[in-house]
PDB file of C-alpha atoms in Angstrom:
ATOM      1  CA  MET A   1      -8.542-130.512  14.494  1.00  0.00           C
ATOM      2  CA  THR A   2      -9.495-133.326  12.118  1.00  0.00           C
ATOM      3  CA  ILE A   3     -12.876-133.641  13.867  1.00  0.00           C
ATOM      4  CA  LEU A   4     -13.534-129.933  13.395  1.00  0.00           C
ATOM      5  CA  PHE A   5     -12.619-129.783   9.708  1.00  0.00           C
ATOM      6  CA  ASP A   6     -13.890-133.177   8.543  1.00  0.00           C
ATOM      7  CA  VAL A   7     -17.013-133.650  10.659  1.00  0.00           C
ATOM      8  CA  ILE A   8     -18.366-130.386  12.067  1.00  0.00           C
ATOM      9  CA  LEU A   9     -17.261-127.741   9.580  1.00  0.00           C
ATOM     10  CA  PRO A  10     -19.073-129.119   6.475  1.00  0.00           C
ATOM     11  CA  VAL A  11     -22.416-128.961   8.261  1.00  0.00           C
ATOM     12  CA  PHE A  12     -21.829-125.397   9.438  1.00  0.00           C
ATOM     13  CA  ILE A  13     -20.525-124.328   6.031  1.00  0.00           C
ATOM     14  CA  ILE A  14     -23.942-125.181   4.558  1.00  0.00           C
ATOM     15  CA  ILE A  15     -25.632-123.223   7.378  1.00  0.00           C
ATOM     16  CA  GLY A  16     -23.233-120.339   6.765  1.00  0.00           C
ATOM     17  CA  PHE A  17     -23.923-120.469   3.022  1.00  0.00           C
ATOM     18  CA  GLY A  18     -27.632-120.086   3.770  1.00  0.00           C
ATOM     19  CA  SER A  19     -26.927-117.128   6.070  1.00  0.00           C
ATOM     20  CA  LEU A  20     -24.684-115.510   3.454  1.00  0.00           C
ATOM     21  CA  ALA A  21     -27.339-115.910   0.753  1.00  0.00           C
ATOM     22  CA  ALA A  22     -29.948-114.324   3.045  1.00  0.00           C
ATOM     23  CA  TRP A  23     -27.569-111.522   4.081  1.00  0.00           C
ATOM     24  CA  ARG A  24     -26.741-110.624   0.493  1.00  0.00           C
ATOM     25  CA  ARG A  25     -30.459-110.960  -0.388  1.00  0.00           C
ATOM     26  CA  ILE A  26     -29.663-113.550  -3.031  1.00  0.00           C
ATOM     27  CA  PHE A  27     -32.231-115.703  -1.255  1.00  0.00           C
ATOM     28  CA  SER A  28     -35.246-113.742  -0.043  1.00  0.00           C
ATOM     29  CA  GLU A  29     -37.030-114.211   3.272  1.00  0.00           C
ATOM     30  CA  LEU A  30     -40.000-115.560   1.348  1.00  0.00           C
ATOM     31  CA  ALA A  31     -37.729-118.115  -0.338  1.00  0.00           C
ATOM     32  CA  VAL A  32     -36.225-119.104   3.032  1.00  0.00           C
ATOM     33  CA  ASP A  33     -39.710-119.603   4.477  1.00  0.00           C
ATOM     34  CA  GLY A  34     -40.694-121.705   1.462  1.00  0.00           C
ATOM     35  CA  LEU A  35     -37.559-123.832   1.706  1.00  0.00           C
ATOM     36  CA  MET A  36     -38.038-124.408   5.439  1.00  0.00           C
ATOM     37  CA  ARG A  37     -41.690-125.292   4.870  1.00  0.00           C
ATOM     38  CA  PHE A  38     -40.631-127.833   2.249  1.00  0.00           C
ATOM     39  CA  ALA A  39     -37.945-129.252   4.545  1.00  0.00           C
ATOM     40  CA  GLN A  40     -39.907-129.376   7.798  1.00  0.00           C
ATOM     41  CA  SER A  41     -43.336-130.263   6.422  1.00  0.00           C
ATOM     42  CA  PHE A  42     -42.378-132.667   3.628  1.00  0.00           C
ATOM     43  CA  ALA A  43     -38.737-133.723   3.146  1.00  0.00           C
ATOM     44  CA  VAL A  44     -37.750-134.210   6.801  1.00  0.00           C
ATOM     45  CA  PRO A  45     -40.954-136.124   7.680  1.00  0.00           C
ATOM     46  CA  VAL A  46     -40.196-138.418   4.711  1.00  0.00           C
ATOM     47  CA  LEU A  47     -36.635-138.841   6.015  1.00  0.00           C
ATOM     48  CA  LEU A  48     -38.008-139.808   9.435  1.00  0.00           C
ATOM     49  CA  PHE A  49     -40.549-142.126   7.812  1.00  0.00           C
ATOM     50  CA  ALA A  50     -37.784-143.934   5.896  1.00  0.00           C
ATOM     51  CA  ASN A  51     -35.511-144.307   8.923  1.00  0.00           C
ATOM     52  CA  VAL A  52     -38.233-145.425  11.341  1.00  0.00           C
ATOM     53  CA  ALA A  53     -39.727-147.824   8.770  1.00  0.00           C
ATOM     54  CA  ARG A  54     -36.352-149.551   8.367  1.00  0.00           C
ATOM     55  CA  LEU A  55     -35.293-149.306  12.013  1.00  0.00           C
ATOM     56  CA  ASP A  56     -34.540-152.526  13.848  1.00  0.00           C
ATOM     57  CA  MET A  57     -36.843-151.797  16.777  1.00  0.00           C
ATOM     58  CA  ALA A  58     -35.635-154.679  18.924  1.00  0.00           C
ATOM     59  CA  GLY A  59     -31.960-154.127  18.182  1.00  0.00           C
ATOM     60  CA  ASN A  60     -32.089-150.411  18.948  1.00  0.00           C
ATOM     61  CA  PHE A  61     -34.404-150.575  21.946  1.00  0.00           C
ATOM     62  CA  ASN A  62     -32.160-149.323  24.741  1.00  0.00           C
ATOM     63  CA  PRO A  63     -33.997-147.954  27.792  1.00  0.00           C
ATOM     64  CA  GLY A  64     -30.710-146.792  29.335  1.00  0.00           C
ATOM     65  CA  MET A  65     -30.012-144.550  26.339  1.00  0.00           C
ATOM     66  CA  TRP A  66     -33.462-142.984  26.521  1.00  0.00           C
ATOM     67  CA  ILE A  67     -33.293-142.518  30.294  1.00  0.00           C
ATOM     68  CA  ALA A  68     -29.845-140.916  30.071  1.00  0.00           C
ATOM     69  CA  PHE A  69     -30.860-138.521  27.290  1.00  0.00           C
ATOM     70  CA  TYR A  70     -34.280-137.518  28.584  1.00  0.00           C
ATOM     71  CA  SER A  71     -33.171-137.231  32.211  1.00  0.00           C
ATOM     72  CA  GLY A  72     -30.643-134.648  31.037  1.00  0.00           C
ATOM     73  CA  ALA A  73     -33.288-132.908  28.924  1.00  0.00           C
ATOM     74  CA  PHE A  74     -35.870-132.608  31.705  1.00  0.00           C
ATOM     75  CA  ALA A  75     -33.230-131.621  34.274  1.00  0.00           C
ATOM     76  CA  SER A  76     -32.179-128.818  31.909  1.00  0.00           C
ATOM     77  CA  TYR A  77     -35.797-127.733  31.526  1.00  0.00           C
ATOM     78  CA  PHE A  78     -36.455-127.480  35.260  1.00  0.00           C
ATOM     79  CA  ILE A  79     -33.156-125.679  35.881  1.00  0.00           C
ATOM     80  CA  GLY A  80     -33.973-123.146  33.164  1.00  0.00           C
ATOM     81  CA  TRP A  81     -37.631-122.815  34.163  1.00  0.00           C
ATOM     82  CA  SER A  82     -36.956-122.352  37.897  1.00  0.00           C
ATOM     83  CA  LEU A  83     -34.114-119.842  37.437  1.00  0.00           C
ATOM     84  CA  ALA A  84     -36.119-117.860  34.893  1.00  0.00           C
ATOM     85  CA  LEU A  85     -39.161-117.772  37.160  1.00  0.00           C
ATOM     86  CA  PHE A  86     -37.578-117.204  40.573  1.00  0.00           C
ATOM     87  CA  ARG A  87     -34.198-115.611  39.828  1.00  0.00           C
ATOM     88  CA  LEU A  88     -34.816-113.630  36.654  1.00  0.00           C
ATOM     89  CA  LYS A  89     -38.420-112.836  37.692  1.00  0.00           C
ATOM     90  CA  ARG A  90     -39.901-113.686  34.291  1.00  0.00           C
ATOM     91  CA  SER A  91     -43.601-114.362  33.857  1.00  0.00           C
ATOM     92  CA  PRO A  92     -44.785-117.986  34.135  1.00  0.00           C
ATOM     93  CA  GLU A  93     -45.290-118.138  30.354  1.00  0.00           C
ATOM     94  CA  ASP A  94     -41.809-116.728  29.690  1.00  0.00           C
ATOM     95  CA  ALA A  95     -40.330-119.210  32.161  1.00  0.00           C
ATOM     96  CA  VAL A  96     -41.910-122.142  30.304  1.00  0.00           C
ATOM     97  CA  ALA A  97     -40.649-120.848  26.946  1.00  0.00           C
ATOM     98  CA  ILE A  98     -37.132-120.374  28.368  1.00  0.00           C
ATOM     99  CA  GLY A  99     -37.260-123.839  29.909  1.00  0.00           C
ATOM    100  CA  PHE A 100     -38.310-125.240  26.529  1.00  0.00           C
ATOM    101  CA  CYS A 101     -35.198-123.672  24.963  1.00  0.00           C
ATOM    102  CA  CYS A 102     -33.129-125.560  27.549  1.00  0.00           C
ATOM    103  CA  LEU A 103     -35.083-128.756  26.873  1.00  0.00           C
ATOM    104  CA  PHE A 104     -35.306-129.047  23.088  1.00  0.00           C
ATOM    105  CA  SER A 105     -32.150-130.139  21.249  1.00  0.00           C
ATOM    106  CA  ASN A 106     -31.768-129.770  17.496  1.00  0.00           C
ATOM    107  CA  SER A 107     -31.690-133.553  17.276  1.00  0.00           C
ATOM    108  CA  LEU A 108     -32.588-133.766  13.603  1.00  0.00           C
ATOM    109  CA  LEU A 109     -31.209-130.899  11.504  1.00  0.00           C
ATOM    110  CA  LEU A 110     -27.858-130.857  13.344  1.00  0.00           C
ATOM    111  CA  GLY A 111     -27.763-134.168  15.220  1.00  0.00           C
ATOM    112  CA  ILE A 112     -28.261-136.513  12.270  1.00  0.00           C
ATOM    113  CA  PRO A 113     -25.725-134.936   9.841  1.00  0.00           C
ATOM    114  CA  ILE A 114     -23.087-134.498  12.572  1.00  0.00           C
ATOM    115  CA  MET A 115     -23.529-138.089  13.760  1.00  0.00           C
ATOM    116  CA  GLU A 116     -23.442-139.460  10.227  1.00  0.00           C
ATOM    117  CA  ARG A 117     -20.261-137.585   9.345  1.00  0.00           C
ATOM    118  CA  ALA A 118     -18.573-138.525  12.622  1.00  0.00           C
ATOM    119  CA  TYR A 119     -19.428-142.221  12.861  1.00  0.00           C
ATOM    120  CA  GLY A 120     -21.026-143.331   9.583  1.00  0.00           C
ATOM    121  CA  ALA A 121     -24.566-143.787   8.297  1.00  0.00           C
ATOM    122  CA  GLU A 122     -25.124-146.941  10.367  1.00  0.00           C
ATOM    123  CA  ALA A 123     -24.446-144.999  13.579  1.00  0.00           C
ATOM    124  CA  ILE A 124     -27.612-142.885  13.336  1.00  0.00           C
ATOM    125  CA  ALA A 125     -29.911-145.754  14.379  1.00  0.00           C
ATOM    126  CA  GLY A 126     -29.642-144.644  18.010  1.00  0.00           C
ATOM    127  CA  ASN A 127     -30.372-141.052  16.999  1.00  0.00           C
ATOM    128  CA  VAL A 128     -33.485-142.174  15.148  1.00  0.00           C
ATOM    129  CA  ALA A 129     -34.624-144.090  18.232  1.00  0.00           C
ATOM    130  CA  ILE A 130     -34.205-140.911  20.309  1.00  0.00           C
ATOM    131  CA  ILE A 131     -35.939-138.754  17.687  1.00  0.00           C
ATOM    132  CA  ALA A 132     -38.884-141.175  17.572  1.00  0.00           C
ATOM    133  CA  LEU A 133     -39.739-139.998  21.099  1.00  0.00           C
ATOM    134  CA  HIS A 134     -38.204-136.533  20.977  1.00  0.00           C
ATOM    135  CA  SER A 135     -40.864-134.330  19.389  1.00  0.00           C
ATOM    136  CA  PRO A 136     -43.935-136.246  20.633  1.00  0.00           C
ATOM    137  CA  LEU A 137     -42.690-136.359  24.224  1.00  0.00           C
ATOM    138  CA  LEU A 138     -41.175-132.885  24.504  1.00  0.00           C
ATOM    139  CA  TYR A 139     -43.914-131.053  22.607  1.00  0.00           C
ATOM    140  CA  THR A 140     -46.580-132.752  24.710  1.00  0.00           C
ATOM    141  CA  PHE A 141     -44.693-131.786  27.862  1.00  0.00           C
ATOM    142  CA  GLY A 142     -44.059-128.206  26.708  1.00  0.00           C
ATOM    143  CA  ILE A 143     -47.636-127.589  25.571  1.00  0.00           C
ATOM    144  CA  THR A 144     -48.969-129.057  28.824  1.00  0.00           C
ATOM    145  CA  MET A 145     -46.690-126.879  30.965  1.00  0.00           C
ATOM    146  CA  MET A 146     -47.624-123.773  28.978  1.00  0.00           C
ATOM    147  CA  GLU A 147     -51.344-124.496  29.260  1.00  0.00           C
ATOM    148  CA  VAL A 148     -50.947-124.955  33.012  1.00  0.00           C
ATOM    149  CA  ALA A 149     -49.036-121.657  33.239  1.00  0.00           C
ATOM    150  CA  ARG A 150     -51.702-119.836  31.231  1.00  0.00           C
ATOM    151  CA  ALA A 151     -54.495-121.307  33.362  1.00  0.00           C
ATOM    152  CA  ARG A 152     -53.057-120.071  36.660  1.00  0.00           C
ATOM    153  CA  GLY A 153     -55.721-118.654  38.936  1.00  0.00           C
ATOM    154  CA  GLN A 154     -58.426-120.519  37.061  1.00  0.00           C
ATOM    155  CA  SER A 155     -59.955-123.892  37.706  1.00  0.00           C
ATOM    156  CA  LEU A 156     -57.844-126.358  35.755  1.00  0.00           C
ATOM    157  CA  ALA A 157     -59.515-128.755  33.368  1.00  0.00           C
ATOM    158  CA  PRO A 158     -56.963-131.561  32.967  1.00  0.00           C
ATOM    159  CA  GLY A 159     -58.937-133.169  30.163  1.00  0.00           C
ATOM    160  CA  ARG A 160     -58.996-129.957  28.114  1.00  0.00           C
ATOM    161  CA  ILE A 161     -55.278-129.371  28.634  1.00  0.00           C
ATOM    162  CA  ALA A 162     -54.429-132.954  27.686  1.00  0.00           C
ATOM    163  CA  LEU A 163     -56.647-132.799  24.595  1.00  0.00           C
ATOM    164  CA  ARG A 164     -55.056-129.550  23.399  1.00  0.00           C
ATOM    165  CA  ALA A 165     -51.553-130.941  23.955  1.00  0.00           C
ATOM    166  CA  LEU A 166     -52.389-134.173  22.107  1.00  0.00           C
ATOM    167  CA  SER A 167     -54.034-132.302  19.237  1.00  0.00           C
ATOM    168  CA  GLY A 168     -51.031-130.001  18.844  1.00  0.00           C
ATOM    169  CA  VAL A 169     -48.619-132.926  18.739  1.00  0.00           C
ATOM    170  CA  LEU A 170     -50.632-135.056  16.293  1.00  0.00           C
ATOM    171  CA  HIS A 171     -50.890-132.188  13.811  1.00  0.00           C
ATOM    172  CA  THR A 172     -47.097-131.805  13.605  1.00  0.00           C
ATOM    173  CA  PRO A 173     -45.688-133.112  10.271  1.00  0.00           C
ATOM    174  CA  LEU A 174     -42.625-134.603  11.970  1.00  0.00           C
ATOM    175  CA  ILE A 175     -44.857-136.650  14.265  1.00  0.00           C
ATOM    176  CA  ILE A 176     -46.968-137.786  11.318  1.00  0.00           C
ATOM    177  CA  GLY A 177     -43.805-138.980   9.553  1.00  0.00           C
ATOM    178  CA  ILE A 178     -42.659-140.893  12.643  1.00  0.00           C
ATOM    179  CA  LEU A 179     -46.061-142.524  13.196  1.00  0.00           C
ATOM    180  CA  CYS A 180     -46.379-143.518   9.533  1.00  0.00           C
ATOM    181  CA  GLY A 181     -42.854-144.955   9.659  1.00  0.00           C
ATOM    182  CA  ALA A 182     -43.705-146.987  12.754  1.00  0.00           C
ATOM    183  CA  ALA A 183     -46.856-148.318  11.077  1.00  0.00           C
ATOM    184  CA  MET A 184     -44.862-149.253   7.950  1.00  0.00           C
ATOM    185  CA  ASN A 185     -42.258-150.972  10.141  1.00  0.00           C
ATOM    186  CA  LEU A 186     -44.928-153.148  11.734  1.00  0.00           C
ATOM    187  CA  LEU A 187     -46.499-153.948   8.359  1.00  0.00           C
ATOM    188  CA  MET A 188     -43.122-154.933   6.893  1.00  0.00           C
ATOM    189  CA  GLN A 189     -42.459-157.193   9.861  1.00  0.00           C
ATOM    190  CA  ALA A 190     -45.846-158.788   9.161  1.00  0.00           C
ATOM    191  CA  GLY A 191     -44.718-159.587   5.607  1.00  0.00           C
ATOM    192  CA  LEU A 192     -45.631-156.531   3.532  1.00  0.00           C
ATOM    193  CA  VAL A 193     -43.178-155.921   0.668  1.00  0.00           C
ATOM    194  CA  MET A 194     -43.245-152.496  -0.968  1.00  0.00           C
ATOM    195  CA  PRO A 195     -42.082-152.130  -4.597  1.00  0.00           C
ATOM    196  CA  GLU A 196     -38.603-150.781  -5.271  1.00  0.00           C
ATOM    197  CA  GLY A 197     -40.094-147.749  -7.021  1.00  0.00           C
ATOM    198  CA  PHE A 198     -41.768-146.710  -3.778  1.00  0.00           C
ATOM    199  CA  TRP A 199     -38.511-146.795  -1.805  1.00  0.00           C
ATOM    200  CA  ALA A 200     -36.642-145.073  -4.658  1.00  0.00           C
ATOM    201  CA  ALA A 201     -39.068-142.142  -4.431  1.00  0.00           C
ATOM    202  CA  VAL A 202     -38.834-142.090  -0.623  1.00  0.00           C
ATOM    203  CA  ASP A 203     -35.040-142.081  -0.737  1.00  0.00           C
ATOM    204  CA  MET A 204     -34.922-139.296  -3.341  1.00  0.00           C
ATOM    205  CA  MET A 205     -37.084-137.119  -1.110  1.00  0.00           C
ATOM    206  CA  ALA A 206     -35.124-138.059   2.002  1.00  0.00           C
ATOM    207  CA  ARG A 207     -31.786-137.140   0.416  1.00  0.00           C
ATOM    208  CA  ALA A 208     -33.063-133.607  -0.173  1.00  0.00           C
ATOM    209  CA  ALA A 209     -34.072-133.140   3.465  1.00  0.00           C
ATOM    210  CA  LEU A 210     -30.845-132.354   5.298  1.00  0.00           C
ATOM    211  CA  PRO A 211     -29.131-130.088   2.722  1.00  0.00           C
ATOM    212  CA  ALA A 212     -32.350-128.105   2.257  1.00  0.00           C
ATOM    213  CA  ALA A 213     -32.987-127.887   5.990  1.00  0.00           C
ATOM    214  CA  LEU A 214     -29.411-126.823   6.817  1.00  0.00           C
ATOM    215  CA  PHE A 215     -29.347-124.164   4.075  1.00  0.00           C
ATOM    216  CA  GLY A 216     -32.763-122.895   5.166  1.00  0.00           C
ATOM    217  CA  LEU A 217     -31.666-122.925   8.810  1.00  0.00           C
ATOM    218  CA  GLY A 218     -28.834-120.565   7.879  1.00  0.00           C
ATOM    219  CA  GLY A 219     -31.335-118.194   6.294  1.00  0.00           C
ATOM    220  CA  VAL A 220     -33.579-118.335   9.355  1.00  0.00           C
ATOM    221  CA  LEU A 221     -30.689-117.734  11.758  1.00  0.00           C
ATOM    222  CA  TYR A 222     -29.680-114.611   9.830  1.00  0.00           C
ATOM    223  CA  ARG A 223     -32.940-112.954  10.929  1.00  0.00           C
ATOM    224  CA  TYR A 224     -32.189-113.339  14.613  1.00  0.00           C
ATOM    225  CA  ARG A 225     -30.113-110.718  16.370  1.00  0.00           C
ATOM    226  CA  PRO A 226     -28.770-111.355  19.871  1.00  0.00           C
ATOM    227  CA  GLU A 227     -30.107-108.358  21.741  1.00  0.00           C
ATOM    228  CA  GLY A 228     -30.960-107.807  25.398  1.00  0.00           C
ATOM    229  CA  ASP A 229     -31.955-110.549  27.836  1.00  0.00           C
ATOM    230  CA  GLY A 230     -28.297-111.559  28.171  1.00  0.00           C
ATOM    231  CA  LYS A 231     -28.788-113.507  31.399  1.00  0.00           C
ATOM    232  CA  ALA A 232     -31.692-115.537  30.020  1.00  0.00           C
ATOM    233  CA  ILE A 233     -29.803-116.277  26.792  1.00  0.00           C
ATOM    234  CA  ALA A 234     -26.720-117.359  28.766  1.00  0.00           C
ATOM    235  CA  LEU A 235     -28.912-119.576  30.968  1.00  0.00           C
ATOM    236  CA  CYS A 236     -30.361-121.339  27.913  1.00  0.00           C
ATOM    237  CA  CYS A 237     -26.926-121.824  26.338  1.00  0.00           C
ATOM    238  CA  VAL A 238     -25.408-123.270  29.516  1.00  0.00           C
ATOM    239  CA  ALA A 239     -28.338-125.611  30.133  1.00  0.00           C
ATOM    240  CA  SER A 240     -28.565-126.909  26.560  1.00  0.00           C
ATOM    241  CA  LEU A 241     -24.864-127.082  25.659  1.00  0.00           C
ATOM    242  CA  LEU A 242     -23.285-128.010  29.004  1.00  0.00           C
ATOM    243  CA  ILE A 243     -25.772-129.377  31.536  1.00  0.00           C
ATOM    244  CA  HIS A 244     -27.788-131.623  29.216  1.00  0.00           C
ATOM    245  CA  PRO A 245     -24.849-133.528  27.639  1.00  0.00           C
ATOM    246  CA  ALA A 246     -22.975-133.691  30.957  1.00  0.00           C
ATOM    247  CA  ILE A 247     -25.930-135.359  32.711  1.00  0.00           C
ATOM    248  CA  THR A 248     -26.480-137.666  29.743  1.00  0.00           C
ATOM    249  CA  TRP A 249     -22.809-138.701  29.675  1.00  0.00           C
ATOM    250  CA  THR A 250     -22.745-139.266  33.455  1.00  0.00           C
ATOM    251  CA  LEU A 251     -25.841-141.457  33.400  1.00  0.00           C
ATOM    252  CA  GLY A 252     -24.521-143.283  30.352  1.00  0.00           C
ATOM    253  CA  GLN A 253     -21.401-144.174  32.327  1.00  0.00           C
ATOM    254  CA  LEU A 254     -23.496-145.324  35.305  1.00  0.00           C
ATOM    255  CA  PHE A 255     -25.661-147.484  33.032  1.00  0.00           C
ATOM    256  CA  GLN A 256     -22.512-148.772  31.275  1.00  0.00           C
ATOM    257  CA  LEU A 257     -24.016-148.046  27.878  1.00  0.00           C
ATOM    258  CA  PRO A 258     -22.185-149.551  24.900  1.00  0.00           C
ATOM    259  CA  ALA A 259     -20.353-147.046  22.709  1.00  0.00           C
ATOM    260  CA  PRO A 260     -22.979-146.678  19.918  1.00  0.00           C
ATOM    261  CA  PRO A 261     -25.983-145.721  22.100  1.00  0.00           C
ATOM    262  CA  LEU A 262     -23.751-143.613  24.356  1.00  0.00           C
ATOM    263  CA  ARG A 263     -22.524-141.649  21.350  1.00  0.00           C
ATOM    264  CA  SER A 264     -26.039-141.169  19.996  1.00  0.00           C
ATOM    265  CA  ALA A 265     -27.363-139.930  23.334  1.00  0.00           C
ATOM    266  CA  VAL A 266     -24.503-137.572  24.196  1.00  0.00           C
ATOM    267  CA  ILE A 267     -23.974-136.118  20.714  1.00  0.00           C
ATOM    268  CA  THR A 268     -27.713-135.451  20.388  1.00  0.00           C
ATOM    269  CA  ALA A 269     -27.748-133.874  23.847  1.00  0.00           C
ATOM    270  CA  SER A 270     -24.881-131.546  22.907  1.00  0.00           C
ATOM    271  CA  MET A 271     -26.851-129.926  20.077  1.00  0.00           C
ATOM    272  CA  ALA A 272     -28.119-126.370  20.312  1.00  0.00           C
ATOM    273  CA  PRO A 273     -31.847-125.678  20.669  1.00  0.00           C
ATOM    274  CA  GLY A 274     -33.476-125.899  17.267  1.00  0.00           C
ATOM    275  CA  VAL A 275     -35.682-123.397  15.473  1.00  0.00           C
ATOM    276  CA  ASN A 276     -38.619-125.291  17.007  1.00  0.00           C
ATOM    277  CA  ALA A 277     -37.709-123.662  20.328  1.00  0.00           C
ATOM    278  CA  TYR A 278     -38.374-120.267  18.746  1.00  0.00           C
ATOM    279  CA  LEU A 279     -41.532-121.507  17.025  1.00  0.00           C
ATOM    280  CA  PHE A 280     -42.842-122.738  20.385  1.00  0.00           C
ATOM    281  CA  ALA A 281     -42.162-119.329  21.964  1.00  0.00           C
ATOM    282  CA  SER A 282     -43.747-117.589  18.983  1.00  0.00           C
ATOM    283  CA  ILE A 283     -46.938-119.660  19.167  1.00  0.00           C
ATOM    284  CA  TYR A 284     -47.491-118.516  22.760  1.00  0.00           C
ATOM    285  CA  ASP A 285     -45.942-115.030  22.324  1.00  0.00           C
ATOM    286  CA  ALA A 286     -43.619-115.705  25.264  1.00  0.00           C
ATOM    287  CA  ALA A 287     -39.881-114.894  25.505  1.00  0.00           C
ATOM    288  CA  LYS A 288     -39.603-114.735  21.717  1.00  0.00           C
ATOM    289  CA  ARG A 289     -36.498-112.529  21.774  1.00  0.00           C
ATOM    290  CA  VAL A 290     -34.770-114.872  24.223  1.00  0.00           C
ATOM    291  CA  ALA A 291     -35.649-117.916  22.112  1.00  0.00           C
ATOM    292  CA  ALA A 292     -34.574-116.312  18.819  1.00  0.00           C
ATOM    293  CA  SER A 293     -31.258-115.078  20.191  1.00  0.00           C
ATOM    294  CA  THR A 294     -30.614-118.387  21.958  1.00  0.00           C
ATOM    295  CA  VAL A 295     -31.064-120.333  18.733  1.00  0.00           C
ATOM    296  CA  LEU A 296     -28.488-118.124  17.000  1.00  0.00           C
ATOM    297  CA  VAL A 297     -25.915-117.855  19.804  1.00  0.00           C
ATOM    298  CA  SER A 298     -26.106-121.485  20.898  1.00  0.00           C
ATOM    299  CA  THR A 299     -25.867-122.773  17.312  1.00  0.00           C
ATOM    300  CA  VAL A 300     -22.552-120.942  16.924  1.00  0.00           C
ATOM    301  CA  LEU A 301     -21.300-122.063  20.360  1.00  0.00           C
ATOM    302  CA  SER A 302     -22.353-125.657  19.695  1.00  0.00           C
ATOM    303  CA  ILE A 303     -19.357-125.998  17.359  1.00  0.00           C
ATOM    304  CA  LEU A 304     -17.204-126.132  20.492  1.00  0.00           C
ATOM    305  CA  SER A 305     -19.505-128.399  22.527  1.00  0.00           C
ATOM    306  CA  ILE A 306     -19.894-130.880  19.661  1.00  0.00           C
ATOM    307  CA  TRP A 307     -16.139-130.849  19.055  1.00  0.00           C
ATOM    308  CA  PHE A 308     -15.460-131.623  22.729  1.00  0.00           C
ATOM    309  CA  TRP A 309     -17.912-134.518  23.009  1.00  0.00           C
ATOM    310  CA  ILE A 310     -16.819-136.163  19.762  1.00  0.00           C
ATOM    311  CA  TRP A 311     -13.235-135.924  21.005  1.00  0.00           C
ATOM    312  CA  LEU A 312     -14.169-137.402  24.397  1.00  0.00           C
ATOM    313  CA  LEU A 313     -16.402-140.252  23.280  1.00  0.00           C
ATOM    314  CA  PRO A 314     -14.949-143.615  22.213  1.00  0.00           C
TER     315      PRO A 314
END
């Protein structure tokens, strides 16, 4: 019970506070959208910039951790995609959007604060290493799969699909923050020293990121109502909350990962799909109701999955 009350509950209290404010109309939808735009387009990219810039690349380079996490993620995608397409008889575009819900963990807005509260600020280095690949890799994959699905029956132009996927990824603020952080990391290793005032400003912005994002996430989740598409929603919840962390944990045991990277990989894998899963579905107008309801239902259910994995891990 200590894990629930000391680690998990504070994060979800902030989310619940945001939902309550939106429900009682103390915080308007326009205000929620503005807060989320600030968090996702400015504060969170600065947070990623700061963490990647200061990340010990060599010390946190662990191929086994990445393989364990992303093998679970892609296995979840193909399970969700294939069942949606062949069992639930959804359209190819819907199947890709449903698969993306199974694929994309809320590694940042939930993963970082949960990990920090559970194991300390120094424990998030592995999470940052995962996040450095998370959005670029998974968005590129998702956009590519959707473009292939939309081009069915037509002559495929691999170059056009690849260019559209790359363009979509490089215009994402989170990716820009990660890339700028990586460039700063290399420059600092080469001897560049930034003034203390610069890092003070970066840290002030970064500290605002998670509280703002969690509160805004609560407001966004209030809009979503779980309705219809029960089988597809259940499929996404099972794949993201059960299959992904189970595969990651199993591979982590096979690779004999040390405790810190194992924790980072499994805890991140146990997170619910983030709002980005809904945004992806919305961009392509595919399975939006499934994605919206999955984000809400799985975020609530993730309290139990996170609790279990924190209890199990060393």
